[in-house]
Coordinates of C-alpha atoms in Angstrom, one line a residue:
Chain A
X265 CA -61.6 65.8 -56.9
X266 CA -59.9 67.9 -59.4
X267 CA -56.9 65.8 -60.2
X268 CA -59.3 63.4 -61.9
X269 CA -60.1 66.1 -64.5
X270 CA -56.8 65.7 -66.3
X271 CA -55.3 62.6 -67.8
X272 CA -53.9 61.4 -64.5
X273 CA -56.9 59.2 -63.8
X274 CA -56.4 56.8 -61.0
X275 CA -56.5 53.8 -63.3
X276 CA -54.2 55.3 -65.9
X277 CA -51.1 53.9 -64.4
X278 CA -49.6 57.4 -63.8
X279 CA -49.2 57.5 -60.1
X280 CA -48.0 61.1 -60.0
X281 CA -50.8 63.3 -58.7
X282 CA -50.5 67.0 -58.5
X283 CA -53.1 68.9 -56.7
X284 CA -52.5 72.5 -55.9
X285 CA -55.0 74.7 -54.2
X286 CA -55.1 78.2 -52.8
X287 CA -54.8 76.6 -49.4
X288 CA -51.6 74.8 -50.4
X289 CA -50.1 77.9 -52.0
X290 CA -50.8 79.8 -48.8
X291 CA -49.2 77.0 -46.7
X292 CA -46.1 77.2 -48.9
X293 CA -45.9 80.9 -48.5
X294 CA -46.5 80.9 -44.8
X295 CA -44.4 78.0 -43.6
X296 CA -40.8 79.3 -43.7
X297 CA -39.0 76.0 -44.0
X298 CA -40.1 72.4 -43.8
X299 CA -38.3 69.8 -41.7
X300 CA -37.8 66.4 -43.1
X301 CA -39.9 63.5 -41.9
X302 CA -38.7 61.9 -38.7
X303 CA -37.1 58.5 -39.4
X304 CA -37.8 55.5 -37.2
X305 CA -34.7 54.4 -35.5
X306 CA -33.9 50.9 -36.6
X307 CA -32.1 48.3 -34.6
X308 CA -29.0 48.5 -36.6
X309 CA -28.8 52.2 -36.4
X310 CA -28.1 52.4 -32.7
X311 CA -24.8 53.8 -31.7
X312 CA -22.1 51.1 -31.5
X313 CA -23.4 49.1 -34.4
X314 CA -20.8 48.7 -37.2
X315 CA -22.7 50.4 -39.9
X316 CA -24.4 53.8 -39.5
X317 CA -26.5 54.7 -42.5
X318 CA -26.1 58.2 -43.8
X319 CA -28.5 60.9 -43.1
X320 CA -31.8 60.8 -45.0
X321 CA -33.5 57.7 -45.9
X322 CA -30.9 56.3 -48.3
X323 CA -29.3 53.2 -46.9
X324 CA -27.3 50.4 -48.4
X325 CA -26.6 48.1 -45.6
X326 CA -24.6 45.2 -47.0
X327 CA -21.9 46.7 -49.1
X328 CA -20.7 49.5 -46.9
X329 CA -20.2 47.2 -43.9
X330 CA -17.0 46.0 -45.3
X331 CA -14.3 47.6 -43.3
X332 CA -13.2 50.6 -45.1
X333 CA -10.1 51.1 -43.1
X334 CA -8.2 48.7 -45.4
X335 CA -8.2 51.3 -48.1
X336 CA -5.0 53.1 -48.5
X337 CA -4.3 56.2 -50.5
X338 CA -3.5 55.0 -54.0
X339 CA -1.2 57.9 -54.6
X340 CA 0.9 58.5 -51.4
X341 CA 2.9 61.3 -53.1
X342 CA -0.2 63.5 -53.4
X343 CA 0.1 65.2 -50.0
X344 CA 3.8 66.0 -50.6
X345 CA 2.9 67.6 -53.9
X346 CA 0.2 69.5 -52.2
X347 CA 2.6 70.7 -49.7
X348 CA 5.0 71.9 -52.4
X349 CA 2.5 73.9 -54.3
X350 CA 3.5 77.5 -54.0
X351 CA 0.1 79.1 -53.8
X352 CA -3.2 78.1 -52.5
X353 CA -5.8 78.0 -55.2
X354 CA -9.4 77.6 -54.1
X355 CA -9.8 74.3 -55.8
X356 CA -6.7 72.9 -54.3
X357 CA -8.5 72.6 -51.0
X358 CA -10.5 69.8 -52.6
X359 CA -8.9 66.5 -52.0
X360 CA -8.2 64.3 -55.0
X361 CA -10.5 61.5 -55.6
X362 CA -7.8 58.8 -55.5
X363 CA -6.5 59.9 -52.1
X364 CA -9.7 61.2 -50.4
X365 CA -11.5 59.8 -47.5
X366 CA -11.9 60.3 -43.8
X367 CA -11.1 56.8 -42.6
X368 CA -7.7 56.3 -44.1
X369 CA -5.1 55.0 -41.7
X370 CA -2.1 57.2 -41.4
X371 CA 0.8 56.2 -43.6
X372 CA 3.4 57.7 -41.3
X373 CA 3.6 60.7 -39.0
X374 CA 4.3 63.4 -41.6
X375 CA 1.8 62.3 -44.0
X376 CA -0.9 61.8 -41.4
X377 CA -0.5 65.4 -40.3
X378 CA -0.7 66.5 -43.9
X379 CA -3.9 64.5 -44.5
X380 CA -5.5 65.8 -41.4
X381 CA -4.6 69.3 -42.2
X382 CA -6.0 68.9 -45.6
X383 CA -9.2 67.5 -44.2
X384 CA -9.5 70.5 -42.0
X385 CA -9.1 72.7 -45.0
X386 CA -12.3 71.3 -46.4
X387 CA -14.6 74.1 -45.2
X388 CA -16.2 74.8 -48.5
X389 CA -19.9 74.1 -48.4
X390 CA -20.8 71.3 -50.9
X391 CA -23.2 73.6 -52.7
X392 CA -20.3 75.8 -53.8
X393 CA -18.5 72.9 -55.5
X394 CA -19.2 72.1 -59.1
X395 CA -19.2 68.3 -58.4
X396 CA -19.6 66.2 -55.3
X397 CA -16.5 66.1 -53.1
X398 CA -14.7 62.7 -53.3
X399 CA -15.4 62.1 -49.6
X400 CA -19.1 62.0 -50.4
X401 CA -18.5 58.9 -52.4
X402 CA -18.1 56.8 -49.3
X403 CA -21.6 57.7 -48.2
X404 CA -23.5 57.2 -51.4
X405 CA -25.7 54.1 -51.6
X406 CA -26.2 54.5 -55.3
X407 CA -22.5 54.4 -55.9
X408 CA -22.0 51.3 -53.8
X409 CA -24.9 49.6 -55.5
X410 CA -23.4 50.5 -58.9
X411 CA -20.0 49.1 -57.9
X412 CA -21.6 45.9 -56.9
X413 CA -24.0 45.7 -59.9
X414 CA -21.1 45.9 -62.3
X415 CA -19.1 43.4 -60.3
X416 CA -16.2 45.8 -60.3
X417 CA -13.1 44.4 -58.5
X418 CA -12.7 45.6 -54.9
X419 CA -9.4 47.2 -55.9
X420 CA -11.2 49.8 -57.8
X421 CA -11.9 52.4 -55.1
X422 CA -15.4 53.9 -55.0
X423 CA -14.0 57.4 -55.2
X424 CA -12.6 56.7 -58.6
X425 CA -15.9 55.3 -59.7
X426 CA -17.4 58.6 -58.5
X427 CA -14.8 60.6 -60.4
X428 CA -15.6 58.6 -63.6
X429 CA -19.1 59.8 -63.3
X430 CA -18.2 63.5 -63.5
X431 CA -18.2 64.8 -67.0
X432 CA -16.2 67.9 -67.9
X433 CA -19.3 69.9 -68.6
X434 CA -20.2 69.6 -64.9
X435 CA -16.7 70.2 -63.5
X436 CA -14.1 71.7 -65.9
X437 CA -11.3 71.1 -63.4
X438 CA -9.2 68.2 -64.9
X439 CA -8.2 67.1 -61.4
X440 CA -11.8 66.2 -60.7
X441 CA -13.5 65.2 -63.9
X442 CA -13.2 62.1 -65.9
X443 CA -11.5 63.4 -69.0
X444 CA -8.1 62.0 -68.4
X445 CA -9.5 58.6 -67.5
X446 CA -11.7 58.7 -70.5
X447 CA -8.8 59.3 -72.9
X448 CA -7.0 56.3 -71.5
X449 CA -10.2 54.2 -71.6
X450 CA -10.9 55.2 -75.2
X451 CA -7.4 54.1 -76.3
X452 CA -7.8 50.8 -74.5
X453 CA -11.2 50.1 -76.0
X454 CA -10.0 51.0 -79.4
X455 CA -7.0 48.7 -79.0
X456 CA -8.9 45.7 -77.7
X457 CA -11.7 46.0 -80.2
X458 CA -9.5 46.5 -83.2
X459 CA -7.2 43.6 -82.4
X460 CA -10.2 41.4 -81.8
X461 CA -11.7 42.3 -85.2
X462 CA -8.5 42.3 -87.2
X463 CA -7.2 38.9 -85.8
X464 CA -10.6 37.1 -86.0
X465 CA -11.7 38.6 -89.3
X466 CA -8.5 39.3 -91.2
X467 CA -10.2 39.8 -94.5
X468 CA -12.7 42.4 -93.3
X469 CA -12.9 45.4 -95.7
X470 CA -11.8 48.6 -94.0
X471 CA -15.2 50.4 -94.2
X472 CA -16.8 47.4 -92.5
X473 CA -14.0 47.4 -90.0
X474 CA -14.7 51.0 -89.1
X475 CA -18.4 50.3 -88.8
X476 CA -17.8 47.3 -86.6
X477 CA -15.5 49.3 -84.4
X478 CA -18.2 51.9 -84.0
X479 CA -20.8 49.2 -83.3
X480 CA -18.8 48.0 -80.3
X481 CA -17.2 51.2 -78.9
X482 CA -18.8 54.1 -80.7
X483 CA -20.8 56.8 -79.0
X484 CA -24.2 55.1 -79.5
X485 CA -23.0 51.8 -78.3
X486 CA -21.3 53.1 -75.1
X487 CA -24.3 55.3 -74.3
X488 CA -26.5 52.3 -74.7
X489 CA -24.2 50.3 -72.4
X490 CA -24.4 53.0 -69.7
X491 CA -28.2 52.9 -69.9
X492 CA -28.1 49.1 -69.6
X493 CA -25.9 49.4 -66.5
X494 CA -28.6 51.5 -64.9
X495 CA -26.7 54.9 -64.8
X496 CA -29.0 57.7 -63.8
X497 CA -28.1 61.3 -64.4
X498 CA -28.5 64.5 -62.5
X499 CA -30.9 67.3 -63.4
X500 CA -28.3 69.8 -62.6
X501 CA -24.8 69.0 -61.3
X502 CA -23.5 70.4 -58.0
X503 CA -21.5 69.5 -55.0
X504 CA -24.5 68.5 -52.9
X505 CA -26.1 65.9 -55.2
X506 CA -25.6 62.2 -54.9
X507 CA -22.2 61.2 -56.4
X508 CA -23.8 58.0 -57.8
X509 CA -25.5 60.0 -60.5
X510 CA -23.9 60.9 -63.8
X511 CA -22.8 64.5 -63.4
X512 CA -23.1 66.6 -66.5
X513 CA -24.6 69.8 -67.7
X514 CA -27.4 68.8 -69.9
X515 CA -28.2 70.4 -73.2
X516 CA -31.5 72.2 -73.3
X517 CA -34.2 70.5 -75.4
X518 CA -34.0 71.6 -79.0
X519 CA -30.7 73.4 -78.5
X520 CA -28.1 72.9 -81.3
X521 CA -25.4 70.4 -80.9
X522 CA -22.8 69.0 -83.2
X523 CA -22.4 72.2 -85.2
X524 CA -18.7 72.4 -84.4
X525 CA -16.6 72.9 -87.4
X526 CA -14.2 70.0 -88.3
X527 CA -10.8 70.6 -87.0
X528 CA -9.5 70.5 -90.5
X529 CA -8.9 67.2 -92.2
X530 CA -5.2 67.2 -91.3
X531 CA -4.3 66.2 -94.8
X532 CA -1.8 68.0 -97.1
X533 CA -3.3 70.1 -99.8
X534 CA -6.5 70.5 -97.8
X535 CA -7.6 73.6 -99.7
X536 CA -8.0 71.6 -102.9
X537 CA -10.9 69.7 -101.5
X538 CA -9.7 66.2 -102.5
X539 CA -11.9 63.2 -101.8
X540 CA -11.4 61.5 -98.4
X541 CA -10.4 58.0 -99.6
X542 CA -10.3 54.9 -97.4
X543 CA -6.5 55.0 -97.1
X544 CA -6.4 58.6 -96.0
X545 CA -9.2 57.8 -93.5
X546 CA -6.9 55.3 -91.8
X547 CA -4.1 57.7 -91.6
X548 CA -5.8 61.0 -90.7
X549 CA -9.2 60.3 -89.2
X550 CA -10.3 58.9 -85.9
X551 CA -10.8 55.2 -85.1
X552 CA -14.2 55.1 -86.7
X553 CA -13.1 56.7 -90.0
X554 CA -14.9 60.0 -89.0
X555 CA -13.5 63.4 -89.2
X556 CA -12.1 64.8 -86.0
X557 CA -14.2 67.6 -84.7
X558 CA -13.0 70.6 -82.6
X559 CA -13.6 69.9 -79.0
X560 CA -16.3 72.1 -77.4
X561 CA -15.6 74.3 -74.4
X562 CA -15.3 72.2 -71.2
X563 CA -18.2 73.7 -69.5
X564 CA -20.6 73.7 -72.4
X565 CA -23.8 71.6 -72.0
X566 CA -23.7 68.3 -73.8
X567 CA -26.3 65.6 -74.7
X568 CA -26.7 62.6 -72.5
X569 CA -25.0 60.3 -75.0
X570 CA -21.7 62.2 -74.8
X571 CA -21.6 62.2 -71.0
X572 CA -22.6 58.6 -70.7
X573 CA -20.0 57.6 -73.3
X574 CA -17.3 59.4 -71.3
X575 CA -18.3 57.5 -68.2
X576 CA -18.0 54.1 -69.8
X577 CA -14.6 55.1 -71.3
X578 CA -13.4 56.5 -67.9
X579 CA -14.5 53.3 -66.1
X580 CA -12.4 51.3 -68.5
X581 CA -9.4 53.6 -67.9
X582 CA -9.9 53.4 -64.1
X583 CA -10.1 49.7 -64.2
X584 CA -6.8 49.6 -66.1
X585 CA -5.1 51.9 -63.7
X586 CA -6.2 50.3 -60.5
X587 CA -6.5 46.6 -61.4
X588 CA -4.1 46.0 -64.3
X589 CA -4.2 44.5 -67.7
X590 CA -5.6 41.1 -66.9
X591 CA -8.7 42.4 -65.1
X592 CA -9.3 45.0 -67.8
X593 CA -9.2 42.4 -70.5
X594 CA -11.7 40.3 -68.5
X595 CA -13.9 43.3 -68.1
X596 CA -13.7 44.0 -71.8
X597 CA -14.5 40.4 -72.7
X598 CA -17.5 40.2 -70.4
X599 CA -19.0 43.5 -71.3
X600 CA -18.1 44.1 -75.0
X601 CA -17.2 40.8 -76.7
X602 CA -20.3 39.2 -75.2
X603 CA -22.4 41.5 -77.2
X604 CA -23.9 40.2 -80.4
X605 CA -23.1 41.8 -83.7
X606 CA -24.0 40.3 -87.1
X607 CA -21.1 41.4 -89.3
X608 CA -22.7 39.8 -92.3
X609 CA -25.5 42.3 -92.2
X610 CA -23.1 45.3 -92.3
X611 CA -22.0 44.8 -96.0
X612 CA -23.6 46.8 -98.7
X613 CA -22.3 45.8 -102.2
X614 CA -23.1 47.9 -105.2
X615 CA -21.8 45.6 -107.9
X616 CA -21.3 42.2 -106.2
X617 CA -21.0 40.2 -109.5
X618 CA -18.2 42.5 -110.7
X619 CA -16.5 42.3 -107.3
X620 CA -16.6 38.6 -107.4
X621 CA -15.1 38.4 -110.9
X622 CA -12.3 40.7 -109.8
X623 CA -11.7 38.7 -106.7
X624 CA -11.5 35.4 -108.6
X625 CA -9.1 37.0 -111.1
X626 CA -6.9 38.3 -108.3
X627 CA -6.8 35.1 -106.4
X628 CA -6.2 33.0 -109.5
X629 CA -9.5 31.1 -109.4
X630 CA -11.4 30.3 -112.5
X631 CA -14.0 33.0 -113.5
X632 CA -17.2 32.6 -111.6
X633 CA -20.2 31.1 -113.4
X634 CA -23.8 31.2 -112.2
X635 CA -25.8 28.0 -112.6
X636 CA -29.4 27.3 -111.8
X637 CA -29.7 24.7 -109.0
X638 CA -33.4 24.4 -108.6
X639 CA -36.5 26.4 -109.3
X640 CA -40.2 26.3 -108.4
X641 CA -43.2 28.0 -109.9
X642 CA -41.6 29.7 -112.8
X643 CA -44.9 30.5 -114.4
X644 CA -46.6 31.4 -111.1
X645 CA -46.8 34.6 -109.1
X646 CA -44.2 33.5 -106.7
X647 CA -41.3 31.8 -108.5
X648 CA -38.3 30.9 -106.5
X649 CA -35.0 30.3 -108.1
X650 CA -32.0 28.9 -106.4
X651 CA -28.8 29.8 -108.1
X652 CA -25.2 28.8 -107.3
X653 CA -22.0 30.6 -108.3
X654 CA -19.3 28.2 -109.3
X655 CA -15.6 28.7 -110.0
X656 CA -14.7 25.6 -111.9
X657 CA -16.0 22.7 -109.8
X658 CA -16.1 24.6 -106.6
X659 CA -19.4 26.2 -105.4
X660 CA -18.6 29.7 -104.0
X661 CA -22.0 30.6 -103.0
X662 CA -25.7 30.0 -103.3
X663 CA -28.7 32.4 -103.3
X664 CA -32.4 32.2 -103.7
X665 CA -34.5 34.9 -105.3
X666 CA -37.7 35.8 -107.1
X667 CA -36.0 36.2 -110.4
X668 CA -33.0 34.6 -112.0
X669 CA -31.1 37.9 -111.7
X670 CA -31.9 38.4 -108.1
X671 CA -30.9 34.9 -107.2
X672 CA -27.6 35.3 -109.1
X673 CA -26.8 38.6 -107.3
X674 CA -27.6 37.1 -104.0
X675 CA -25.4 34.2 -104.7
X676 CA -22.5 36.5 -105.6
X677 CA -23.1 38.5 -102.4
X678 CA -23.0 35.3 -100.4
X679 CA -19.8 34.2 -102.1
X680 CA -18.2 37.6 -101.3
X681 CA -19.3 37.6 -97.7
X682 CA -18.0 34.1 -97.1
X683 CA -14.6 35.3 -98.4
X684 CA -14.5 38.5 -96.4
X685 CA -15.9 37.0 -93.2
X686 CA -13.3 34.2 -93.1
X687 CA -12.4 33.4 -89.5
X688 CA -9.2 31.5 -88.7
X689 CA -9.8 28.7 -86.1
X690 CA -6.8 29.4 -84.0
X691 CA -6.1 33.0 -83.1
X692 CA -3.5 34.6 -80.7
X693 CA -4.3 38.2 -79.9
X694 CA -1.2 40.4 -79.5
X695 CA -2.3 41.5 -76.0
X696 CA -2.6 37.9 -74.9
X697 CA 1.0 37.3 -75.8
X698 CA 2.3 39.9 -73.4
X699 CA 2.0 40.4 -69.6
X700 CA 2.8 38.1 -66.7
X701 CA 1.5 34.9 -68.2
X702 CA 1.8 35.2 -71.9
X703 CA 0.4 32.6 -74.3
X704 CA 2.7 31.4 -77.0
X705 CA 2.7 33.8 -79.9
X706 CA 1.5 32.3 -83.2
X707 CA 1.5 34.7 -86.1
X708 CA -1.9 35.6 -87.4
X709 CA -3.1 35.8 -91.0
X710 CA -2.6 39.2 -92.6
X711 CA -4.7 39.6 -95.7
X712 CA -3.7 41.7 -98.7
X713 CA -7.0 43.5 -98.4
X714 CA -10.4 43.9 -100.1
X715 CA -10.8 43.7 -103.8
X716 CA -10.5 47.1 -105.6
X717 CA -12.8 47.6 -108.5
Chain B
X169 CA -17.3 53.0 -103.7
X170 CA -18.1 49.4 -104.6
X171 CA -18.5 48.4 -101.0
X172 CA -19.9 50.4 -98.2
X173 CA -20.8 49.6 -94.6
X174 CA -24.1 49.7 -92.8
X175 CA -23.9 51.3 -89.4
X176 CA -25.1 49.2 -86.5
X177 CA -24.8 48.9 -82.7
X178 CA -23.9 45.6 -81.0
X179 CA -26.7 44.3 -78.9
X180 CA -26.2 43.3 -75.3
X181 CA -27.2 39.9 -74.1
X182 CA -27.5 40.1 -70.4
X183 CA -26.1 37.0 -68.8
X184 CA -23.8 36.1 -71.7
X185 CA -20.5 37.4 -70.3
X186 CA -21.6 39.9 -67.6
X187 CA -24.9 39.7 -65.8
X188 CA -26.5 43.0 -64.6
X189 CA -29.2 42.6 -62.1
X190 CA -32.2 44.4 -63.5
X191 CA -33.6 45.6 -60.1
X192 CA -31.9 48.9 -59.3
X193 CA -33.7 50.0 -56.2
X194 CA -36.1 48.6 -53.6
X195 CA -38.2 51.0 -51.5
X196 CA -39.7 49.7 -48.3
X197 CA -42.5 51.9 -47.0
X198 CA -44.0 51.3 -43.5
X199 CA -46.3 52.9 -41.0
X200 CA -45.4 53.1 -37.3
X201 CA -49.0 53.1 -36.1
X202 CA -51.1 50.9 -38.3
X203 CA -51.5 47.2 -37.5
X204 CA -51.1 46.2 -41.1
X205 CA -47.4 47.2 -40.9
X206 CA -46.6 45.0 -38.0
X207 CA -44.9 42.4 -40.2
X208 CA -43.2 45.1 -42.2
X209 CA -41.7 46.7 -39.1
X210 CA -40.4 43.4 -37.9
X211 CA -39.0 42.7 -41.3
X212 CA -37.2 46.0 -41.4
X213 CA -35.7 45.5 -38.0
X214 CA -34.8 41.8 -38.2
X215 CA -34.5 40.7 -41.7
X216 CA -33.7 43.6 -43.9
X217 CA -30.0 44.1 -43.0
X218 CA -29.3 40.6 -44.0
X219 CA -31.3 40.9 -47.2
X220 CA -29.4 44.0 -48.1
X221 CA -26.1 42.3 -47.3
X222 CA -27.0 39.5 -49.6
X223 CA -27.9 41.9 -52.4
X224 CA -25.4 44.7 -52.6
X225 CA -26.4 45.5 -56.2
X226 CA -29.7 46.9 -55.0
X227 CA -30.0 50.3 -53.4
X228 CA -32.4 50.0 -50.5
X229 CA -34.5 52.8 -49.2
X230 CA -36.6 52.7 -46.1
X231 CA -39.1 55.4 -45.5
X232 CA -42.3 55.9 -43.6
X233 CA -45.7 56.2 -45.3
X234 CA -48.0 57.2 -42.4
X235 CA -51.6 56.0 -42.4
X236 CA -51.1 53.8 -45.4
X237 CA -50.5 50.1 -45.9
X238 CA -46.9 49.0 -46.2
X239 CA -45.5 48.7 -49.7
X240 CA -42.4 47.3 -51.3
X241 CA -41.6 49.0 -54.5
X242 CA -38.9 47.9 -57.0
X243 CA -37.3 50.2 -59.6
X244 CA -35.8 48.6 -62.7
X245 CA -33.2 49.4 -65.2
X246 CA -35.7 49.6 -68.1
X247 CA -37.4 52.5 -66.2
X248 CA -40.4 50.7 -65.0
X249 CA -41.4 50.1 -61.4
X250 CA -43.3 47.4 -59.6
X251 CA -45.1 47.9 -56.3
X252 CA -46.4 45.1 -54.1
X253 CA -48.7 45.9 -51.2
X254 CA -47.6 43.8 -48.2
X255 CA -50.4 44.6 -45.7
X256 CA -50.8 42.1 -42.9
X257 CA -48.0 40.0 -44.2
X258 CA -45.5 38.2 -42.0
X259 CA -41.8 38.6 -42.2
X260 CA -41.3 35.5 -44.4
X261 CA -44.0 36.5 -46.8
X262 CA -42.5 40.0 -47.2
X263 CA -39.1 38.4 -47.8
X264 CA -40.7 36.3 -50.5
X265 CA -42.2 39.4 -52.1
X266 CA -38.9 41.3 -51.9
X267 CA -37.1 38.4 -53.5
X268 CA -39.7 38.3 -56.2
X269 CA -39.2 42.0 -56.9
X270 CA -35.4 41.5 -56.9
X271 CA -35.6 38.6 -59.4
X272 CA -38.0 40.4 -61.7
X273 CA -36.7 41.9 -65.0
X274 CA -39.1 44.9 -64.8
X275 CA -40.8 43.9 -68.0
X276 CA -44.5 43.5 -68.2
X277 CA -45.6 40.0 -67.6
X278 CA -46.1 38.1 -70.9
X279 CA -46.9 34.6 -71.9
X280 CA -44.0 32.6 -73.2
X281 CA -45.1 30.1 -75.7
X282 CA -41.9 29.0 -77.4
X283 CA -39.4 26.9 -75.4
X284 CA -36.5 28.6 -77.1
X285 CA -36.0 32.2 -78.3
X286 CA -33.0 32.9 -80.5
X287 CA -31.4 35.9 -82.2
X288 CA -30.0 33.6 -84.8
X289 CA -31.7 32.9 -88.1
X290 CA -33.0 29.5 -88.9
X291 CA -30.5 27.3 -90.7
X292 CA -33.1 25.8 -93.0
X293 CA -32.9 27.1 -96.5
X294 CA -35.5 27.7 -99.2
X295 CA -38.0 24.9 -99.6
X296 CA -37.1 22.7 -102.6
X297 CA -39.4 20.1 -104.2
X298 CA -36.4 17.8 -104.7
X299 CA -35.6 17.4 -101.0
X300 CA -37.3 15.1 -98.6
X301 CA -40.2 12.7 -99.4
X302 CA -41.4 13.4 -102.9
X303 CA -45.1 13.6 -103.8
X304 CA -46.2 10.5 -105.7
X305 CA -49.3 10.6 -107.8

């Protein structure tokens, strides 16, 4: 048959077969609308059972059977505010994610009427909405599975998880997208990462600190995390799609991205074009030492990385809002600090021997001297020299190389790295010393900084 | 700039800290008519709700596949999928296959020769003729 003519041979592992014939085209043209396949009625689907799976064939039995009536609106003032709004905008008919749902118990008489009225207001077809309505979150198997897969605490409502998945390119309305949550999450991630790095590695040079920060919570790292969490994204956002998918408007293949002009460096005397030094990067640039860019229009298509990053940041912000500091710190420790990053591979020295001499002079050590410790095969094709760098009687570092110079440079690099990567044994993070059960604060080492050559 | 930094991305180690189950979705396909689906139909009615309750991380899909053998198909985070044909199997055997798909990582099967795999470098330094037992002529 003709599907064997292409590359999709039956044994090729590609199970997708596409065969179109004139007969099929005719069938598509003639049949006005197709009805979905009839589902078998399963035992647990009978009326009266606790869980009724949603329409279609998507079911997630276990998670949704927990009684949802225990949820209460997280923000009970919302209906009152809604009532006070002087005019009725079309989007105000959409209920907020934090207070949506059809199974909420009434708070009291007034508010219950408010809630029911607002639910009656929802007459917009889902196709007309830019992102799925928050009430759809309760029926999404993907969302429930994601909640369970990430072991999110039960206090984090599934509607908020759904909102964290809506990027502003899909829904520019700030009441329904994740921008505000992402800003909070970004600040939290920056705080926890930088305090971890600064307290544990007090002598880390600033440029390496920026790179390490970006390695933990930069765009690439967060997009990778979202991928590892099994986040799938929509082909095209809309109100009718599953809210368990990442909602964003995707950039067309080959389209330009990242050509936004920098917002301006923010520095005084900008027009003179002065060099952006490390110190000014700390003051004026973002947490990774990069220039701040102008933000694109909210509804502009974005690459997947940007949308996935905003989801991870928004989830962090949502965890903080709903579950508090302790849970957020645990979440951060289990998902970020558990990742492995070899800081010693992030250094790139240009003049390590000079750096080491300056460092020794600054710290009052004797000037470093390189001595040959051992060698093998000097006259052969593969000589190996092991050279140590000594300051007085103390060995600062040791390196092996194919020539005496290479070994000496490697030894200097090792000595510098062992200085910069010093890690105190007992560290109290500032965020551990606050909150309900603070640990006793012990001041941390603050270093005077890297050596300036 | 005497010292610059090399950009990197921290690598995740699943199970150190958080553990993410690699199986995202399990599809159960059955046929109402064929005899090879008898065990599958019984599994869907009797055992599947409990299986789903025990594994909330997995999205479970049940759909008919008329005139075909029953299949359990697992979708994984790395983008691969694994399908197991469960024709003529009993409920227990299907449960075993579903558990196998749940526990799988989604990677291709490969032989593991080394007892330990580590991301850390070996702590042994450069070989030196002066260490250890020296060669005597």
